[in-house]
Short mmCIF file of C-alpha atoms and ligand atoms in Angstrom, two decimals:
data_model
loop_
_atom_site.label_atom_id
_atom_site.label_comp_id
_atom_site.label_asym_id
_atom_site.label_seq_id
_atom_site.Cartn_x
_atom_site.Cartn_y
_atom_site.Cartn_z
CA UNK A 1 42.00 45.10 0.81
CA UNK A 2 45.21 43.48 -0.59
CA UNK A 3 45.44 39.76 1.14
CA UNK A 4 48.49 37.67 0.52
CA UNK A 5 47.54 34.71 -0.50
CA UNK A 6 49.07 31.49 -1.15
CA UNK A 7 50.55 29.87 -4.82
CA UNK A 8 52.06 27.38 -3.84
CA UNK A 9 54.28 25.20 -1.13
CA UNK A 10 57.08 23.23 -1.37
CA UNK A 11 59.75 21.30 0.77
CA UNK A 12 62.98 19.79 0.88
CA UNK A 13 64.79 17.11 3.20
CA UNK A 14 68.40 15.48 3.16
CA UNK A 15 68.97 12.22 2.12
CA UNK A 16 70.00 10.44 4.86
CA UNK A 17 67.13 9.68 7.57
CA UNK A 18 68.24 8.79 10.98
CA UNK A 19 66.03 6.55 13.10
CA UNK A 20 66.02 6.17 16.99
CA UNK A 21 67.55 3.13 17.45
CA UNK A 22 70.52 4.89 15.44
CA UNK A 23 71.30 6.90 18.88
CA UNK A 24 71.39 3.81 20.88
CA UNK A 25 75.14 3.18 20.33
CA UNK A 26 75.53 7.22 20.71
CA UNK A 27 74.23 7.87 24.26
CA UNK A 28 72.11 6.20 26.95
CA UNK A 29 69.08 6.39 25.30
CA UNK A 30 66.35 4.11 23.68
CA UNK A 31 63.86 4.29 20.99
CA UNK A 32 60.99 3.40 23.79
CA UNK A 33 61.73 7.14 25.77
CA UNK A 34 62.10 9.02 22.97
CA UNK A 35 58.35 7.63 21.44
CA UNK A 36 57.24 8.13 24.91
CA UNK A 37 58.45 11.62 25.52
CA UNK A 38 58.01 13.49 22.54
CA UNK A 39 56.70 11.30 19.66
CA UNK A 40 59.51 11.56 17.60
CA UNK A 41 60.82 8.20 15.48
CA UNK A 42 62.77 9.43 13.19
CA UNK A 43 65.19 12.73 11.39
CA UNK A 44 66.70 13.76 8.60
CA UNK A 45 70.37 14.68 9.31
CA UNK A 46 72.22 16.76 6.47
CA UNK A 47 75.34 15.73 4.59
CA UNK A 48 78.33 17.76 4.51
CA UNK A 49 77.08 18.88 0.49
CA UNK A 50 73.54 19.57 2.25
CA UNK A 51 73.42 23.13 3.63
CA UNK A 52 71.01 25.74 4.81
CA UNK A 53 70.91 27.29 1.64
CA UNK A 54 70.92 23.94 -0.96
CA UNK A 55 67.59 22.65 1.48
CA UNK A 56 66.03 25.94 1.34
CA UNK A 57 66.95 26.59 -2.66
CA UNK A 58 65.10 23.03 -3.70
CA UNK A 59 62.48 23.68 -1.34
CA UNK A 60 62.07 27.33 -2.80
CA UNK A 61 62.67 25.64 -6.58
CA UNK A 62 59.38 23.32 -5.29
CA UNK A 63 56.81 26.22 -4.29
CA UNK A 64 57.75 27.56 -7.42
CA UNK A 65 56.76 24.83 -9.66
CA UNK A 66 53.80 24.03 -7.73
CA UNK A 67 52.63 28.41 -8.16
CA UNK A 68 53.60 27.41 -11.81
CA UNK A 69 56.25 30.45 -11.25
CA UNK A 70 60.06 30.85 -11.91
CA UNK A 71 62.19 33.20 -9.86
CA UNK A 72 61.46 36.25 -12.05
CA UNK A 73 57.61 36.08 -10.42
CA UNK A 74 59.33 36.84 -6.88
CA UNK A 75 60.52 40.04 -5.91
CA UNK A 76 61.23 39.44 -2.34
CA UNK A 77 63.06 36.28 -0.47
CA UNK A 78 62.60 35.76 3.38
CA UNK A 79 64.35 33.55 4.78
CA UNK A 80 63.59 32.19 8.60
CA UNK A 81 66.60 30.13 10.42
CA UNK A 82 68.90 30.23 12.93
CA UNK A 83 71.67 27.78 11.34
CA UNK A 84 73.05 30.24 8.19
CA UNK A 85 75.32 28.82 6.02
CA UNK A 86 77.66 32.20 7.22
CA UNK A 87 77.51 34.63 10.00
CA UNK A 88 77.33 37.03 6.90
CA UNK A 89 75.53 37.88 4.51
CA UNK A 90 72.22 36.64 4.59
CA UNK A 91 71.13 32.83 3.82
CA UNK A 92 68.71 34.88 1.64
CA UNK A 93 71.08 35.73 -0.18
CA UNK A 94 72.67 33.21 -1.21
CA UNK A 95 69.23 31.37 -1.99
CA UNK A 96 68.52 34.45 -4.35
CA UNK A 97 72.26 33.44 -5.96
CA UNK A 98 71.25 30.08 -6.48
CA UNK A 99 68.34 30.72 -7.88
CA UNK A 100 69.71 32.63 -10.68
CA UNK A 101 67.65 36.23 -9.53
CA UNK A 102 69.52 39.19 -9.21
CA UNK A 103 66.19 41.87 -8.80
CA UNK A 104 64.74 42.00 -5.72
CA UNK A 105 65.70 41.67 -2.28
CA UNK A 106 66.41 39.25 0.12
CA UNK A 107 66.95 38.67 3.83
CA UNK A 108 66.78 36.59 7.08
CA UNK A 109 64.27 36.19 9.80
CA UNK A 110 66.22 35.16 13.37
CA UNK A 111 62.89 33.86 15.22
CA UNK A 112 64.67 30.26 15.84
CA UNK A 113 61.46 28.30 16.06
CA UNK A 114 59.15 30.71 15.68
CA UNK A 115 61.15 31.94 12.27
CA UNK A 116 58.70 30.88 9.86
CA UNK A 117 55.58 32.41 12.01
CA UNK A 118 57.39 35.66 11.94
CA UNK A 119 58.50 35.21 7.91
CA UNK A 120 55.12 34.71 7.09
CA UNK A 121 54.11 37.61 9.18
CA UNK A 122 56.34 40.03 8.08
CA UNK A 123 55.79 38.85 4.03
CA UNK A 124 52.21 39.84 4.64
CA UNK A 125 53.09 43.40 5.68
CA UNK A 126 55.63 44.14 2.95
CA UNK A 127 52.36 42.81 -0.04
CA UNK A 128 49.82 44.99 2.23
CA UNK A 129 52.13 47.86 2.08
CA UNK A 130 53.06 47.18 -1.72
CA UNK A 131 56.52 46.85 -1.10
CA UNK A 132 56.26 43.42 -2.65
CA UNK A 133 53.97 41.46 -5.16
CA UNK A 134 54.89 37.96 -5.04
CA UNK A 135 56.83 36.62 -1.49
CA UNK A 136 59.25 33.36 -1.42
CA UNK A 137 58.83 32.71 2.48
CA UNK A 138 61.61 29.69 3.76
CA UNK A 139 62.16 27.66 6.61
CA UNK A 140 64.79 26.23 6.35
CA UNK A 141 67.76 24.43 9.25
CA UNK A 142 70.49 22.33 9.73
CA UNK A 143 69.74 22.14 13.41
CA UNK A 144 72.51 18.98 13.70
CA UNK A 145 75.41 20.92 12.80
CA UNK A 146 74.94 23.18 16.39
CA UNK A 147 74.22 20.00 18.31
CA UNK A 148 75.94 18.54 20.74
CA UNK A 149 76.08 14.93 19.86
CA UNK A 150 76.67 13.80 23.32
CA UNK A 151 73.90 15.34 24.51
CA UNK A 152 71.18 13.13 25.22
CA UNK A 153 68.87 15.29 26.33
CA UNK A 154 68.96 17.12 22.79
CA UNK A 155 70.42 15.45 20.39
CA UNK A 156 67.72 13.03 20.41
CA UNK A 157 65.25 15.91 19.73
CA UNK A 158 66.63 17.82 16.48
CA UNK A 159 66.17 17.35 12.16
CA UNK A 160 67.13 19.36 9.26
CA UNK A 161 65.27 20.57 6.03
CA UNK A 162 63.16 22.85 4.81
CA UNK A 163 60.02 24.40 3.29
CA UNK A 164 59.16 27.29 1.55
CA UNK A 165 55.82 29.48 0.50
CA UNK A 166 54.85 31.31 -2.32
CA UNK A 167 52.39 34.18 -1.61
CA UNK A 168 50.79 36.99 -3.74
CA UNK A 169 48.62 39.68 -3.44
CA UNK A 170 45.34 39.60 -4.19
CA UNK A 171 42.76 41.79 -3.81
CA UNK A 172 39.83 40.85 -1.00
CA UNK A 173 36.98 42.19 0.74
CA UNK A 174 38.24 42.87 4.01
CA UNK A 175 36.08 39.62 5.17
CA UNK A 176 36.85 36.25 7.25
CA UNK A 177 36.04 34.41 4.02
CA UNK A 178 38.95 35.87 2.03
CA UNK A 179 41.95 33.56 0.30
CA UNK A 180 45.16 34.31 2.06
CA UNK A 181 46.40 35.51 5.29
CA UNK A 182 43.97 36.62 7.93
CA UNK A 183 45.12 37.05 11.31
CA UNK A 184 48.41 37.37 13.00
CA UNK A 185 49.52 37.66 16.62
CA UNK A 186 53.66 37.87 17.28
CA UNK A 187 55.53 37.49 20.93
CA UNK A 188 58.48 37.14 22.79
CA UNK A 189 60.26 37.73 26.43
CA UNK A 190 64.02 37.54 26.44
CA UNK A 191 64.23 36.88 29.95
CA UNK A 192 63.70 33.45 29.24
CA UNK A 193 66.77 33.68 26.75
CA UNK A 194 68.85 31.51 28.77
CA UNK A 195 66.38 28.56 28.98
CA UNK A 196 67.06 27.60 24.76
CA UNK A 197 69.85 28.99 23.33
CA UNK A 198 73.07 28.00 21.58
CA UNK A 199 76.48 28.81 24.07
CA UNK A 200 78.31 30.58 20.77
CA UNK A 201 78.54 33.58 18.21
CA UNK A 202 80.34 35.66 17.01
CA UNK A 203 80.59 38.96 19.19
CA UNK A 204 80.95 36.21 22.12
CA UNK A 205 83.20 32.94 21.76
CA UNK A 206 83.79 33.66 17.95
CA UNK A 207 83.01 30.63 17.25
CA UNK A 208 79.88 28.77 16.41
CA UNK A 209 79.06 27.08 19.20
CA UNK A 210 76.15 24.31 20.42
CA UNK A 211 72.47 24.19 21.20
CA UNK A 212 71.93 24.01 24.90
CA UNK A 213 68.47 23.71 26.40
CA UNK A 214 66.42 23.90 29.82
CA UNK A 215 63.77 20.72 28.14
CA UNK A 216 61.44 20.76 30.95
CA UNK A 217 61.69 24.76 31.66
CA UNK A 218 60.74 25.05 27.87
CA UNK A 219 58.01 22.37 28.15
CA UNK A 220 56.50 24.15 31.26
CA UNK A 221 55.78 27.57 29.73
CA UNK A 222 55.12 25.96 26.37
CA UNK A 223 51.41 25.14 26.22
CA UNK A 224 50.55 28.68 27.93
CA UNK A 225 52.25 30.50 25.19
CA UNK A 226 50.59 28.41 22.62
CA UNK A 227 47.02 29.07 23.68
CA UNK A 228 47.49 32.64 24.89
CA UNK A 229 48.75 33.92 21.20
CA UNK A 230 45.92 31.58 19.62
CA UNK A 231 43.69 32.64 21.43
CA UNK A 232 44.58 36.27 20.72
CA UNK A 233 44.68 35.30 16.68
CA UNK A 234 40.93 33.85 17.24
CA UNK A 235 40.54 37.75 18.47
CA UNK A 236 41.14 39.06 16.27
CA UNK A 237 39.84 37.33 13.31
CA UNK A 238 36.82 37.00 15.25
CA UNK A 239 36.45 33.23 14.98
CA UNK A 240 36.56 30.13 17.50
CA UNK A 241 38.56 27.23 17.32
CA UNK A 242 35.79 24.82 15.72
CA UNK A 243 35.97 27.39 12.90
CA UNK A 244 39.05 26.14 11.64
CA UNK A 245 39.92 23.53 9.35
CA UNK A 246 43.68 22.80 9.79
CA UNK A 247 45.73 23.08 13.12
CA UNK A 248 49.59 23.15 11.47
CA UNK A 249 51.25 23.66 14.94
CA UNK A 250 55.62 23.81 15.45
CA UNK A 251 56.43 20.28 16.07
CA UNK A 252 58.77 19.91 18.70
CA UNK A 253 57.36 17.50 20.97
CA UNK A 254 53.34 15.40 20.32
CA UNK A 255 52.95 16.13 24.16
CA UNK A 256 52.68 19.55 23.59
CA UNK A 257 51.41 19.33 20.65
CA UNK A 258 48.16 17.33 21.97
CA UNK A 259 48.45 19.66 25.22
CA UNK A 260 47.53 22.43 23.17
CA UNK A 261 44.86 21.36 21.33
CA UNK A 262 43.05 20.26 23.79
CA UNK A 263 43.12 23.32 25.88
CA UNK A 264 42.12 24.98 22.67
CA UNK A 265 39.28 22.95 22.01
CA UNK A 266 40.70 21.42 18.86
CA UNK A 267 39.47 18.52 17.55
CA UNK A 268 42.34 15.51 16.67
CA UNK A 269 41.36 14.50 13.88
CA UNK A 270 42.28 18.37 12.64
CA UNK A 271 45.66 18.33 13.59
CA UNK A 272 48.68 17.98 11.37
CA UNK A 273 51.48 16.10 12.79
CA UNK A 274 54.60 15.19 11.53
CA UNK A 275 57.00 15.30 14.43
CA UNK A 276 57.02 11.59 13.74
CA UNK A 277 58.72 11.75 10.82
CA UNK A 278 61.09 14.68 10.40
CA UNK A 279 61.38 16.16 14.74
CA UNK A 280 61.97 19.64 15.55
CA UNK A 281 63.40 21.15 12.21
CA UNK A 282 62.88 24.54 13.95
CA UNK A 283 61.74 27.02 11.52
CA UNK A 284 61.46 24.52 8.90
CA UNK A 285 59.12 22.39 10.93
CA UNK A 286 55.20 24.27 9.77
CA UNK A 287 56.35 24.35 6.16
CA UNK A 288 57.05 21.30 6.08
CA UNK A 289 54.17 19.91 7.95
CA UNK A 290 52.31 21.71 5.42
CA UNK A 291 53.99 20.00 2.65
CA UNK A 292 52.91 17.01 3.96
CA UNK A 293 49.54 18.18 4.61
CA UNK A 294 48.99 18.72 1.50
CA UNK A 295 50.42 16.44 -0.26
CA UNK A 296 48.19 13.63 0.97
CA UNK A 297 44.98 15.99 0.10
CA UNK A 298 44.29 17.02 3.84
CA UNK A 299 44.32 20.53 3.48
CA UNK A 300 42.67 22.26 0.33
CA UNK A 301 42.23 25.56 -1.40
CA UNK A 302 39.89 27.79 0.82
CA UNK A 303 41.01 25.69 3.94
CA UNK A 304 41.10 28.10 6.88
CA UNK A 305 44.29 26.84 8.26
CA UNK A 306 45.91 27.68 11.34
CA UNK A 307 49.67 27.69 11.74
CA UNK A 308 51.43 28.52 15.69
CA UNK A 309 55.17 27.87 16.78
CA UNK A 310 57.54 28.55 20.06
CA UNK A 311 60.85 28.53 20.22
CA UNK A 312 63.97 29.88 21.57
CA UNK A 313 64.00 33.71 22.90
CA UNK A 314 61.52 33.09 23.67
CA UNK A 315 59.60 33.50 20.71
CA UNK A 316 56.53 32.51 19.68
CA UNK A 317 53.26 33.39 17.50
CA UNK A 318 50.37 32.36 15.58
CA UNK A 319 49.32 32.83 11.83
CA UNK A 320 45.57 32.55 10.48
CA UNK A 321 45.24 31.76 6.75
CA UNK A 322 42.43 31.03 4.17
CA UNK A 323 44.40 28.28 1.91
O1 LIG B 401 61.40 24.00 19.97
C1 LIG B 401 61.45 24.76 20.87
C2 LIG B 401 60.49 24.58 22.01
N1 LIG B 401 61.58 23.00 22.50
C3 LIG B 401 60.54 22.03 23.21
O2 LIG B 401 58.79 22.46 23.02
C4 LIG B 401 61.03 21.01 23.64
C5 LIG B 401 60.22 21.33 25.12
N2 LIG B 401 60.71 20.19 26.18
C6 LIG B 401 60.36 19.12 25.67
O3 LIG B 401 60.29 18.66 24.72
C7 LIG B 401 60.94 17.71 26.81
O4 LIG B 401 61.07 18.76 28.10
C8 LIG B 401 62.00 16.94 26.58
C9 LIG B 401 61.15 15.75 24.98
C10 LIG B 401 63.45 17.23 26.14
C11 LIG B 401 62.37 16.23 27.71
O5 LIG B 401 61.22 15.24 28.27
P1 LIG B 401 60.51 15.21 29.59
O6 LIG B 401 59.71 14.65 30.08
O7 LIG B 401 60.24 16.96 30.44
O8 LIG B 401 61.83 15.16 30.39
P2 LIG B 401 63.00 14.95 31.11
O9 LIG B 401 63.83 16.51 30.93
O10 LIG B 401 62.42 15.41 32.82
O11 LIG B 401 63.60 14.20 32.00
C12 LIG B 401 63.01 13.10 32.55
C13 LIG B 401 64.54 12.07 32.79
C14 LIG B 401 65.63 12.49 33.41
O12 LIG B 401 66.64 11.78 34.38
P3 LIG B 401 66.46 11.52 34.98
O13 LIG B 401 66.70 13.03 35.88
O14 LIG B 401 64.34 11.59 35.96
O15 LIG B 401 66.69 10.40 36.14
C15 LIG B 401 66.74 12.69 32.28
O16 LIG B 401 67.82 12.89 32.08
O17 LIG B 401 64.98 11.23 31.49
C16 LIG B 401 66.50 11.94 31.07
N3 LIG B 401 66.52 12.15 29.75
C17 LIG B 401 66.76 10.81 29.14
N4 LIG B 401 66.70 9.50 29.16
C18 LIG B 401 66.66 8.84 27.96
C19 LIG B 401 66.57 13.23 29.01
N5 LIG B 401 67.13 12.78 27.42
C20 LIG B 401 66.90 11.51 27.47
C21 LIG B 401 67.00 10.59 26.47
N6 LIG B 401 66.47 9.62 26.91
N7 LIG B 401 67.16 11.25 25.12
#
């Protein structure tokens, strides 16, 4: 059976770091409120010359370096983003061009914060279906461009950044001991579309718009949706929480991460938390968290890793893979 095996990973962050205290003169908030309610201490904010394409390119180059590959080795780029450089063409195509790659194909995937999990599951299908052998999966976002900087209930929560993986086809035994993507479950339910959305778009207002969120409503649904989709993934793979080496969740709120891990029975020391460093970077949050845990030596070859995300739509999903 063909498996999609991780060959390399990378990340890129904007130069500027914005601390919680930096908001104190802008909106009525405090470092204490932000840390207590979310776990966020800082986030990176893109300058004018840093875009979803430039950050995505940098993360892709880092992932290729760590895989010992060049763009010539890649036949598909999937970019998860909700903040493309332009309405069209796909920012994935711009990244393809920046990489000097004029073969293969590239497209964007839009599932907001769940985008990277959707993109890994999709890349796995392209690989197993024989349409691609080596895929660059990128999550890159510049949410700072769509924030309403006068709305304290949202502007303190999000940050910019990018992360990437290189996946490659490899023959596996079809067993849980194989390396690569082992199981995935994806969900969406548009009944919740007004709880987290952007109030503009090409076909409605003709503008880009700003992010709007009923935070408490999102919070209320998050833990149940996350744990349901993870349990479905465990069922598909025939494993339990005890078998996991690492849980790498979407980084929106430390309270949601803690409650989900507790409900699933995942030990605290197996949970990768980077929300304090990056804030919520939407589709970039999972690959950014992976890059931190790989760089510091926690995630190693052969480890069983669970990725999870939930966000606007609502969309939610989980991917189980052996690193
Ligand atoms: O990535 C996609 C998924 N998104 C999420 O997972 C976000 C989910 N939601 C959350 O993380 C939380 O709901 C928030 C962090 C957004 C808010 O935390 P909360 O504990 O649900 O607070 P709340 O919305 O119930 O607000 C509590 C109070 C309110 O004041 P009153 O009405 O009690 O007087 C807010 O106006 O906190 C106030 N507030 C703030 N105060 C200081 C809201 N934002 C701020 C702020 N600083 N930045």
